[in-house]
Amino acid sequence: MFFIYSYIDYHSIMYFIRISLVLFAFAQIALSQDQSFESWVQELRQEARLLGLSEKTLLVLDQLETPLERVLELDNSQPEFVQTFSRYLSLRVTPNQIRRGIDLIQEHKVLLDEVRQVYGVQPHYLMAFWAVESNYGRNTGGFSVLQALATLAFDPRRAEFFREQLLIALQIIDAGHIEVEDMSGSWAGAMGQLQFMPNIFSRYGIDGDGDGRVDIWKSLPDIFHSAANFLSQSGWRGDERWGREVVLPADFDFSLTGTRIRKPLEQWRALGVVQVSGDQIPVAPMNGSVVLPSGAGGPAFLVYNNFRTTMTYNPSTFYALTVGHLADRFTGGGPVQRISVDEQAMSVANVRELQTLLNDLGFNSGEPDGRVGSQTRSAIRAYQEQRELPTDGHPSTQLLKSLREQL
């Protein structure tokens, strides 16, 4: 009797899964679309022609190749782990990033002050957006925007949205803002140093240097004016900060956390919320929300209107906290005081198990999908309340362990 031992390492398995997802996406395209990519491009050409695009611009459609497997792979893949806030922050707020941002604020002081006069957006915030979006313009994505958008528009899952983005991208080329070979961006079609989608470019792009074009790939006046215009029209307040780190009292009611709860600053003071220095929260006619990116055991932040405006740029709590914190570091602010250095990441499989266990125990978290949304957080809060745990709605390895022990 003998045994055959086959070893397949973890990365090989994950690679196999990613490739399978790509093949599945191609299969879905083939099943749900009777036309070839070539005939689909011809239809797109006719639609673009009806929109008034020039024949010269329409020639760029001849350069489109079949859907890019890499774009579909990235679109279908899920992260192996749900990244922790401490990890997310540490990758984006480093001593080098802080020093470079301070130097660049000084280097471009005249331009940034000019932009502030027009739109009311403070220079250190613009610098933070620039840093987080593209590492000060160093990383704008290496994909052809047209090819990436065509791949995603041909895929039936979100065809309508990406078809619209592709047509707007063609209009941007037709208007002479950028040459097709220079229109680079992310795999999802986000463009230039601001990572604007074409529709955002179309609505908020500004010709800051007066050359008749909006160039968010190379022109810093266009980049800063466009970013500030977007933020200003989204509700940015130039006389306010984004928020601040705070300390919660021992008897704090964690059901009051989350961006859906807004209270005047005076009410948060009355509840015992203080700055990390121990000082009282300043009195101002503003509303705030308490946000716990790592749950009850991690740092707490009291966030204001500009935090919410930041989330119109990217609807991620981690993103908005990081932009605000980095902006503070540019003006002499210190590091997050209560960062959870021992915070453990939850894998997608862990989150899916957590959702399944919640459902099994009668707490409706929706279809287990490995993603933490509002329904999952509500189910977690209900479970925590029943078990007399801090009702922070935060998924964690400790919570998963507690759920496992109930079954």
CSV table of N, CA and C in Angstrom, one decimal, residues 196-348:
chain,number,residue,atom,x,y,z
A,196,PHE,N,-9.9,60.4,-11.9
A,196,PHE,CA,-11.3,60.8,-12.2
A,196,PHE,C,-11.9,59.8,-13.2
A,197,MET,N,-13.1,59.3,-13.1
A,197,MET,CA,-13.8,58.6,-14.1
A,197,MET,C,-14.2,59.7,-15.2
A,198,PRO,N,-14.4,59.2,-16.4
A,198,PRO,CA,-14.7,60.2,-17.5
A,198,PRO,C,-15.9,61.1,-17.2
A,199,ASN,N,-17.0,60.6,-16.6
A,199,ASN,CA,-18.1,61.5,-16.3
A,199,ASN,C,-17.8,62.6,-15.2
A,200,ILE,N,-16.9,62.2,-14.3
A,200,ILE,CA,-16.5,63.2,-13.3
A,200,ILE,C,-15.6,64.3,-14.0
A,201,PHE,N,-14.7,63.8,-14.8
A,201,PHE,CA,-13.9,64.7,-15.6
A,201,PHE,C,-14.7,65.7,-16.4
A,202,SER,N,-15.8,65.2,-17.0
A,202,SER,CA,-16.7,66.0,-17.9
A,202,SER,C,-17.4,67.0,-17.1
A,203,ARG,N,-17.8,66.7,-15.8
A,203,ARG,CA,-18.6,67.6,-15.0
A,203,ARG,C,-17.7,68.6,-14.3
A,204,TYR,N,-16.5,68.2,-13.8
A,204,TYR,CA,-15.7,69.0,-12.9
A,204,TYR,C,-14.4,69.4,-13.4
A,205,GLY,N,-13.9,68.9,-14.5
A,205,GLY,CA,-12.6,69.3,-15.0
A,205,GLY,C,-12.5,70.7,-15.4
A,206,ILE,N,-11.3,71.3,-15.0
A,206,ILE,CA,-11.1,72.8,-15.1
A,206,ILE,C,-9.8,73.0,-15.9
A,207,ASP,N,-9.8,73.9,-16.8
A,207,ASP,CA,-8.6,74.3,-17.5
A,207,ASP,C,-7.9,75.3,-16.7
A,208,GLY,N,-7.0,74.9,-15.8
A,208,GLY,CA,-6.4,75.8,-14.8
A,208,GLY,C,-5.2,76.6,-15.4
A,209,ASP,N,-4.6,76.1,-16.5
A,209,ASP,CA,-3.5,76.9,-17.0
A,209,ASP,C,-3.8,77.7,-18.3
A,210,GLY,N,-5.1,77.6,-18.7
A,210,GLY,CA,-5.6,78.5,-19.7
A,210,GLY,C,-5.2,78.1,-21.1
A,211,ASP,N,-4.8,76.9,-21.4
A,211,ASP,CA,-4.3,76.5,-22.7
A,211,ASP,C,-5.4,75.9,-23.6
A,212,GLY,N,-6.7,75.9,-23.1
A,212,GLY,CA,-7.8,75.4,-23.8
A,212,GLY,C,-8.1,73.9,-23.7
A,213,ARG,N,-7.3,73.3,-22.8
A,213,ARG,CA,-7.5,71.8,-22.6
A,213,ARG,C,-7.5,71.6,-21.1
A,214,VAL,N,-8.2,70.5,-20.7
A,214,VAL,CA,-8.1,70.0,-19.3
A,214,VAL,C,-7.3,68.8,-19.3
A,215,ASP,N,-6.1,68.9,-18.7
A,215,ASP,CA,-5.1,67.9,-18.7
A,215,ASP,C,-4.8,67.4,-17.3
A,216,ILE,N,-5.5,66.4,-16.8
A,216,ILE,CA,-5.3,65.9,-15.4
A,216,ILE,C,-4.2,64.8,-15.4
A,217,TRP,N,-3.5,64.7,-16.5
A,217,TRP,CA,-2.4,63.8,-16.5
A,217,TRP,C,-1.0,64.5,-16.3
A,218,LYS,N,-0.9,65.7,-16.8
A,218,LYS,CA,0.4,66.3,-16.7
A,218,LYS,C,0.4,67.8,-16.2
A,219,SER,N,-0.7,68.5,-16.2
A,219,SER,CA,-0.8,69.9,-15.9
A,219,SER,C,-1.2,70.0,-14.4
A,220,LEU,N,-0.3,70.5,-13.6
A,220,LEU,CA,-0.7,70.7,-12.2
A,220,LEU,C,-1.8,71.8,-12.0
A,221,PRO,N,-1.8,72.9,-12.7
A,221,PRO,CA,-2.9,73.8,-12.5
A,221,PRO,C,-4.2,73.1,-12.8
A,222,ASP,N,-4.3,72.3,-13.9
A,222,ASP,CA,-5.5,71.6,-14.2
A,222,ASP,C,-5.9,70.6,-13.1
A,223,ILE,N,-4.9,69.9,-12.6
A,223,ILE,CA,-5.1,68.9,-11.6
A,223,ILE,C,-5.6,69.5,-10.3
A,224,PHE,N,-5.0,70.6,-9.8
A,224,PHE,CA,-5.5,71.1,-8.6
A,224,PHE,C,-6.8,71.9,-8.7
A,225,HIS,N,-7.0,72.6,-9.8
A,225,HIS,CA,-8.2,73.3,-10.0
A,225,HIS,C,-9.4,72.3,-10.2
A,226,SER,N,-9.1,71.2,-10.9
A,226,SER,CA,-10.2,70.2,-11.1
A,226,SER,C,-10.6,69.5,-9.8
A,227,ALA,N,-9.6,69.1,-9.0
A,227,ALA,CA,-9.9,68.5,-7.7
A,227,ALA,C,-10.6,69.4,-6.8
A,228,ALA,N,-10.2,70.7,-6.7
A,228,ALA,CA,-10.8,71.6,-5.8
A,228,ALA,C,-12.2,71.9,-6.3
A,229,ASN,N,-12.4,72.0,-7.6
A,229,ASN,CA,-13.8,72.3,-8.1
A,229,ASN,C,-14.7,71.1,-7.7
A,230,PHE,N,-14.2,69.9,-7.9
A,230,PHE,CA,-15.1,68.7,-7.5
A,230,PHE,C,-15.4,68.8,-6.0
A,231,LEU,N,-14.4,69.0,-5.2
A,231,LEU,CA,-14.7,69.1,-3.8
A,231,LEU,C,-15.6,70.2,-3.4
A,232,SER,N,-15.4,71.4,-4.0
A,232,SER,CA,-16.2,72.6,-3.7
A,232,SER,C,-17.7,72.3,-4.0
A,233,GLN,N,-17.9,71.8,-5.2
A,233,GLN,CA,-19.3,71.5,-5.7
A,233,GLN,C,-19.9,70.4,-4.9
A,234,SER,N,-19.1,69.6,-4.3
A,234,SER,CA,-19.6,68.4,-3.5
A,234,SER,C,-19.9,68.8,-2.0
A,235,GLY,N,-19.6,70.1,-1.7
A,235,GLY,CA,-20.0,70.5,-0.3
A,235,GLY,C,-18.8,70.8,0.6
A,236,TRP,N,-17.6,71.0,0.1
A,236,TRP,CA,-16.5,71.2,1.0
A,236,TRP,C,-16.6,72.6,1.6
A,237,ARG,N,-16.2,72.7,2.9
A,237,ARG,CA,-16.2,73.9,3.6
A,237,ARG,C,-14.8,74.3,4.0
A,238,GLY,N,-14.4,75.4,3.4
A,238,GLY,CA,-13.0,75.8,3.5
A,238,GLY,C,-12.6,76.4,4.9
A,239,ASP,N,-13.6,76.6,5.8
A,239,ASP,CA,-13.3,77.2,7.1
A,239,ASP,C,-13.4,76.1,8.2
A,240,GLU,N,-13.5,74.8,7.8
A,240,GLU,CA,-13.6,73.7,8.7
A,240,GLU,C,-12.6,72.7,8.5
A,241,ARG,N,-12.3,71.9,9.5
A,241,ARG,CA,-11.4,70.7,9.4
A,241,ARG,C,-12.3,69.5,9.1
A,242,TRP,N,-11.6,68.4,8.9
A,242,TRP,CA,-12.3,67.1,8.5
A,242,TRP,C,-12.9,66.4,9.7
A,243,GLY,N,-12.2,66.5,10.9
A,243,GLY,CA,-12.6,65.8,12.1
A,243,GLY,C,-11.3,65.7,13.0
A,244,ARG,N,-11.4,64.9,14.0
A,244,ARG,CA,-10.2,64.7,14.9
A,244,ARG,C,-10.4,63.4,15.6
A,245,GLU,N,-9.2,62.9,16.1
A,245,GLU,CA,-9.2,61.7,17.0
A,245,GLU,C,-9.8,62.2,18.3
A,246,VAL,N,-10.6,61.3,18.9
A,246,VAL,CA,-11.2,61.6,20.2
A,246,VAL,C,-11.0,60.4,21.1
A,247,VAL,N,-11.3,60.6,22.4
A,247,VAL,CA,-11.4,59.5,23.4
A,247,VAL,C,-12.9,59.5,23.9
A,248,LEU,N,-13.4,58.3,23.9
A,248,LEU,CA,-14.8,58.1,24.4
A,248,LEU,C,-14.8,57.7,25.9
A,249,PRO,N,-15.9,58.1,26.6
A,249,PRO,CA,-16.0,57.8,28.0
A,249,PRO,C,-16.2,56.3,28.2
A,250,ALA,N,-15.9,55.8,29.4
A,250,ALA,CA,-16.0,54.4,29.7
A,250,ALA,C,-17.5,53.9,29.5
A,251,ASP,N,-18.4,54.7,29.8
A,251,ASP,CA,-19.8,54.3,29.7
A,251,ASP,C,-20.5,54.7,28.3
A,252,PHE,N,-19.7,54.9,27.3
A,252,PHE,CA,-20.2,55.4,26.0
A,252,PHE,C,-21.2,54.4,25.4
A,253,ASP,N,-22.2,54.9,24.8
A,253,ASP,CA,-23.2,54.0,24.1
A,253,ASP,C,-22.8,53.8,22.7
A,254,PHE,N,-22.2,52.7,22.4
A,254,PHE,CA,-21.6,52.4,21.0
A,254,PHE,C,-22.7,52.4,19.9
A,255,SER,N,-24.0,52.3,20.3
A,255,SER,CA,-25.0,52.4,19.3
A,255,SER,C,-25.1,53.7,18.6
A,256,LEU,N,-24.4,54.7,19.2
A,256,LEU,CA,-24.4,56.1,18.7
A,256,LEU,C,-23.3,56.3,17.6
A,257,THR,N,-22.5,55.2,17.3
A,257,THR,CA,-21.4,55.4,16.4
A,257,THR,C,-21.9,55.1,14.9
A,258,GLY,N,-21.1,55.6,14.0
A,258,GLY,CA,-21.5,55.5,12.6
A,258,GLY,C,-21.9,56.8,12.0
A,259,THR,N,-21.7,56.9,10.7
A,259,THR,CA,-22.0,58.2,10.0
A,259,THR,C,-23.5,58.5,9.9
A,260,ARG,N,-24.3,57.5,10.2
A,260,ARG,CA,-25.8,57.8,10.1
A,260,ARG,C,-26.2,58.7,11.3
A,261,ILE,N,-25.4,58.6,12.4
A,261,ILE,CA,-25.8,59.4,13.6
A,261,ILE,C,-25.0,60.7,13.6
A,262,ARG,N,-25.7,61.8,13.6
A,262,ARG,CA,-25.1,63.2,13.6
A,262,ARG,C,-25.7,63.9,14.8
A,263,LYS,N,-24.7,64.5,15.5
A,263,LYS,CA,-25.1,65.3,16.7
A,263,LYS,C,-24.3,66.6,16.7
A,264,PRO,N,-24.9,67.7,17.2
A,264,PRO,CA,-24.1,68.9,17.4
A,264,PRO,C,-22.9,68.6,18.3
A,265,LEU,N,-21.8,69.4,18.2
A,265,LEU,CA,-20.6,69.2,19.0
A,265,LEU,C,-20.9,69.3,20.5
A,266,GLU,N,-21.8,70.2,20.8
A,266,GLU,CA,-22.1,70.4,22.2
A,266,GLU,C,-22.7,69.1,22.8
A,267,GLN,N,-23.5,68.4,22.0
A,267,GLN,CA,-24.0,67.1,22.6
A,267,GLN,C,-23.0,66.1,22.8
A,268,TRP,N,-22.0,66.0,21.9
A,268,TRP,CA,-20.9,65.1,22.1
A,268,TRP,C,-20.1,65.5,23.3
A,269,ARG,N,-19.9,66.7,23.5
A,269,ARG,CA,-19.2,67.2,24.7
A,269,ARG,C,-20.0,66.8,26.0
A,270,ALA,N,-21.3,66.9,25.9
A,270,ALA,CA,-22.1,66.5,27.1
A,270,ALA,C,-22.0,65.1,27.4
A,271,LEU,N,-21.8,64.3,26.3
A,271,LEU,CA,-21.7,62.8,26.5
A,271,LEU,C,-20.3,62.4,27.0
A,272,GLY,N,-19.4,63.3,27.1
A,272,GLY,CA,-18.1,63.0,27.7
A,272,GLY,C,-17.0,62.7,26.6
A,273,VAL,N,-17.3,63.0,25.3
A,273,VAL,CA,-16.3,62.8,24.3
A,273,VAL,C,-15.3,63.9,24.4
A,274,VAL,N,-14.0,63.6,24.4
A,274,VAL,CA,-12.9,64.6,24.5
A,274,VAL,C,-11.9,64.3,23.5
A,275,GLN,N,-11.0,65.3,23.3
A,275,GLN,CA,-9.9,65.2,22.4
A,275,GLN,C,-8.9,64.2,23.0
A,276,VAL,N,-8.0,63.6,22.2
A,276,VAL,CA,-7.0,62.7,22.7
A,276,VAL,C,-6.1,63.3,23.7
A,277,SER,N,-5.9,64.7,23.7
A,277,SER,CA,-5.1,65.4,24.6
A,277,SER,C,-5.8,65.5,26.0
A,278,GLY,N,-7.1,65.2,26.0
A,278,GLY,CA,-7.9,65.3,27.2
A,278,GLY,C,-8.6,66.7,27.3
A,279,ASP,N,-8.3,67.6,26.3
A,279,ASP,CA,-9.0,68.8,26.2
A,279,ASP,C,-10.5,68.6,25.7
A,280,GLN,N,-11.3,69.6,26.1
A,280,GLN,CA,-12.7,69.5,25.6
A,280,GLN,C,-12.7,69.8,24.1
A,281,ILE,N,-13.7,69.2,23.4
A,281,ILE,CA,-14.0,69.5,22.0
A,281,ILE,C,-14.3,70.9,21.9
A,282,PRO,N,-13.7,71.7,20.9
A,282,PRO,CA,-14.1,73.1,20.7
A,282,PRO,C,-15.5,73.3,20.4
A,283,VAL,N,-16.1,74.4,20.9
A,283,VAL,CA,-17.5,74.7,20.6
A,283,VAL,C,-17.6,75.3,19.2
A,284,ALA,N,-18.4,74.8,18.4
A,284,ALA,CA,-18.6,75.4,17.0
A,284,ALA,C,-20.0,74.9,16.5
A,285,PRO,N,-20.6,75.7,15.7
A,285,PRO,CA,-22.0,75.3,15.1
A,285,PRO,C,-21.8,74.2,14.1
A,286,MET,N,-21.4,73.0,14.5
A,286,MET,CA,-21.2,71.9,13.5
A,286,MET,C,-21.8,70.7,14.1
A,287,ASN,N,-22.1,69.8,13.2
A,287,ASN,CA,-22.5,68.4,13.6
A,287,ASN,C,-21.4,67.5,13.3
A,288,GLY,N,-21.4,66.4,14.1
A,288,GLY,CA,-20.3,65.4,13.9
A,288,GLY,C,-20.8,64.0,14.2
A,289,SER,N,-20.1,63.0,13.7
A,289,SER,CA,-20.4,61.6,13.9
A,289,SER,C,-19.2,60.9,14.5
A,290,VAL,N,-19.4,59.9,15.3
A,290,VAL,CA,-18.3,59.1,15.9
A,290,VAL,C,-18.0,57.9,15.0
A,291,VAL,N,-16.8,57.7,14.5
A,291,VAL,CA,-16.5,56.6,13.6
A,291,VAL,C,-15.4,55.8,14.3
A,292,LEU,N,-15.6,54.5,14.3
A,292,LEU,CA,-14.7,53.5,14.9
A,292,LEU,C,-14.2,52.5,13.8
A,293,PRO,N,-13.1,52.9,13.1
A,293,PRO,CA,-12.6,52.0,12.0
A,293,PRO,C,-12.1,50.7,12.4
A,294,SER,N,-11.8,50.5,13.7
A,294,SER,CA,-11.3,49.2,14.2
A,294,SER,C,-12.2,48.6,15.3
A,295,GLY,N,-13.4,49.1,15.4
A,295,GLY,CA,-14.2,48.7,16.5
A,295,GLY,C,-14.0,49.4,17.8
A,296,ALA,N,-14.7,48.9,18.8
A,296,ALA,CA,-14.6,49.6,20.2
A,296,ALA,C,-13.2,49.6,20.8
A,297,GLY,N,-12.4,48.7,20.4
A,297,GLY,CA,-11.0,48.6,21.0
A,297,GLY,C,-10.0,49.4,20.3
A,298,GLY,N,-10.4,50.1,19.2
A,298,GLY,CA,-9.4,50.9,18.4
A,298,GLY,C,-9.6,52.4,18.6
A,299,PRO,N,-9.0,53.1,17.7
A,299,PRO,CA,-9.1,54.6,17.8
A,299,PRO,C,-10.6,55.0,17.4
A,300,ALA,N,-10.9,56.2,18.0
A,300,ALA,CA,-12.2,56.8,17.7
A,300,ALA,C,-12.0,58.2,17.1
A,301,PHE,N,-12.9,58.5,16.1
A,301,PHE,CA,-12.8,59.8,15.4
A,301,PHE,C,-14.1,60.5,15.4
A,302,LEU,N,-14.1,61.8,15.7
A,302,LEU,CA,-15.3,62.6,15.5
A,302,LEU,C,-15.2,63.3,14.2
A,303,VAL,N,-16.0,63.0,13.2
A,303,VAL,CA,-15.9,63.5,11.9
A,303,VAL,C,-17.0,64.5,11.5
A,304,TYR,N,-16.6,65.4,10.6
A,304,TYR,CA,-17.5,66.5,10.3
A,304,TYR,C,-17.9,66.5,8.8
A,305,ASN,N,-18.4,67.6,8.4
A,305,ASN,CA,-18.9,67.7,7.0
A,305,ASN,C,-17.9,67.4,5.9
A,306,ASN,N,-16.6,67.9,6.1
A,306,ASN,CA,-15.6,67.6,5.1
A,306,ASN,C,-15.2,66.2,5.0
A,307,PHE,N,-15.4,65.4,6.1
A,307,PHE,CA,-15.2,64.0,6.0
A,307,PHE,C,-16.2,63.4,5.1
A,308,ARG,N,-17.5,63.8,5.2
A,308,ARG,CA,-18.5,63.3,4.3
A,308,ARG,C,-18.3,63.7,2.8
A,309,THR,N,-17.8,64.9,2.6
A,309,THR,CA,-17.5,65.3,1.3
A,309,THR,C,-16.3,64.5,0.7
A,310,THR,N,-15.3,64.1,1.5
A,310,THR,CA,-14.3,63.3,1.1
A,310,THR,C,-14.8,61.9,0.6
A,311,MET,N,-15.8,61.4,1.2
A,311,MET,CA,-16.4,60.2,0.8
A,311,MET,C,-17.2,60.2,-0.5
A,312,THR,N,-17.5,61.4,-1.0
A,312,THR,CA,-18.0,61.5,-2.4
A,312,THR,C,-16.9,61.3,-3.4
A,313,TYR,N,-15.7,61.5,-3.0
A,313,TYR,CA,-14.5,61.2,-3.8
A,313,TYR,C,-14.3,59.7,-3.9
A,314,ASN,N,-14.4,59.1,-2.7
A,314,ASN,CA,-14.2,57.6,-2.5
A,314,ASN,C,-15.0,57.2,-1.3
A,315,PRO,N,-16.1,56.4,-1.5
A,315,PRO,CA,-17.0,56.1,-0.4
A,315,PRO,C,-16.5,55.1,0.5
A,316,SER,N,-15.3,55.3,1.1
A,316,SER,CA,-14.6,54.4,2.0
A,316,SER,C,-14.3,55.1,3.3
A,317,THR,N,-14.7,54.6,4.4
A,317,THR,CA,-14.3,55.2,5.7
A,317,THR,C,-12.8,55.3,5.9
A,318,PHE,N,-12.1,54.2,5.5
A,318,PHE,CA,-10.7,54.1,5.7
A,318,PHE,C,-10.0,55.2,4.8
A,319,TYR,N,-10.5,55.4,3.6
A,319,TYR,CA,-10.0,56.4,2.7
A,319,TYR,C,-10.2,57.8,3.2
A,320,ALA,N,-11.4,58.1,3.7
A,320,ALA,CA,-11.6,59.5,4.2
A,320,ALA,C,-10.8,59.8,5.4
A,321,LEU,N,-10.7,58.8,6.3
A,321,LEU,CA,-9.9,59.0,7.5
A,321,LEU,C,-8.4,59.2,7.2
A,322,THR,N,-8.0,58.5,6.2
A,322,THR,CA,-6.5,58.6,5.8
A,322,THR,C,-6.2,59.9,5.2
A,323,VAL,N,-7.1,60.4,4.3
A,323,VAL,CA,-6.9,61.7,3.7
A,323,VAL,C,-6.9,62.8,4.7
A,324,GLY,N,-7.9,62.7,5.6
A,324,GLY,CA,-7.9,63.8,6.7
A,324,GLY,C,-6.7,63.7,7.6
A,325,HIS,N,-6.3,62.5,8.0
A,325,HIS,CA,-5.2,62.4,8.9
A,325,HIS,C,-3.9,62.8,8.2
A,326,LEU,N,-3.7,62.4,7.0
A,326,LEU,CA,-2.5,62.8,6.2
A,326,LEU,C,-2.4,64.4,6.1
A,327,ALA,N,-3.6,65.0,5.8
A,327,ALA,CA,-3.6,66.4,5.8
A,327,ALA,C,-3.2,67.1,7.1
A,328,ASP,N,-3.6,66.5,8.2
A,328,ASP,CA,-3.2,67.0,9.5
A,328,ASP,C,-1.7,66.8,9.7
A,329,ARG,N,-1.1,65.7,9.2
A,329,ARG,CA,0.3,65.5,9.4
A,329,ARG,C,1.1,66.6,8.6
A,330,PHE,N,0.6,67.0,7.5
A,330,PHE,CA,1.3,68.1,6.7
A,330,PHE,C,1.4,69.4,7.5
A,331,THR,N,0.5,69.6,8.4
A,331,THR,CA,0.4,70.9,9.2
A,331,THR,C,0.9,70.7,10.6
A,332,GLY,N,1.6,69.6,10.9
A,332,GLY,CA,2.2,69.4,12.2
A,332,GLY,C,1.5,68.5,13.1
A,333,GLY,N,0.4,67.9,12.7
A,333,GLY,CA,-0.3,67.0,13.6
A,333,GLY,C,0.4,65.8,13.8
A,334,GLY,N,0.1,65.1,14.9
A,334,GLY,CA,0.8,63.9,15.3
A,334,GLY,C,0.1,62.6,14.8
A,335,PRO,N,0.7,61.5,15.1
A,335,PRO,CA,0.1,60.2,14.6
A,335,PRO,C,-1.1,59.9,15.4
A,336,VAL,N,-1.9,58.9,14.8
A,336,VAL,CA,-3.0,58.4,15.6
A,336,VAL,C,-2.5,57.8,16.9
A,337,GLN,N,-3.2,58.2,18.0
A,337,GLN,CA,-2.7,57.8,19.3
A,337,GLN,C,-3.1,56.4,19.7
A,338,ARG,N,-4.3,56.0,19.3
A,338,ARG,CA,-4.8,54.7,19.9
A,338,ARG,C,-4.9,53.7,18.8
A,339,ILE,N,-3.9,53.7,17.8
A,339,ILE,CA,-4.0,52.7,16.7
A,339,ILE,C,-3.9,51.3,17.3
A,340,SER,N,-4.6,50.4,16.6
A,340,SER,CA,-4.7,49.0,17.1
A,340,SER,C,-3.6,48.2,16.3
A,341,VAL,N,-2.4,48.1,16.9
A,341,VAL,CA,-1.3,47.5,16.3
A,341,VAL,C,-1.5,46.0,16.2
A,342,ASP,N,-2.3,45.4,17.1
A,342,ASP,CA,-2.4,43.9,17.1
A,342,ASP,C,-3.7,43.5,16.4
A,343,GLU,N,-4.3,44.5,15.6
A,343,GLU,CA,-5.6,44.2,14.9
A,343,GLU,C,-5.4,43.1,13.9
A,344,GLN,N,-6.3,42.1,13.9
A,344,GLN,CA,-6.2,40.9,13.0
A,344,GLN,C,-7.1,41.1,11.8
A,345,ALA,N,-6.6,40.8,10.6
A,345,ALA,CA,-7.4,40.9,9.4
A,345,ALA,C,-8.4,39.8,9.4
A,346,MET,N,-9.6,40.1,8.9
A,346,MET,CA,-10.6,39.0,8.6
A,346,MET,C,-10.5,38.7,7.1
A,347,SER,N,-10.4,37.4,6.8
A,347,SER,CA,-10.4,37.0,5.4
A,347,SER,C,-11.9,37.0,4.9
A,348,VAL,N,-12.0,37.0,3.6
A,348,VAL,CA,-13.3,37.0,2.9
A,348,VAL,C,-14.1,35.8,3.4
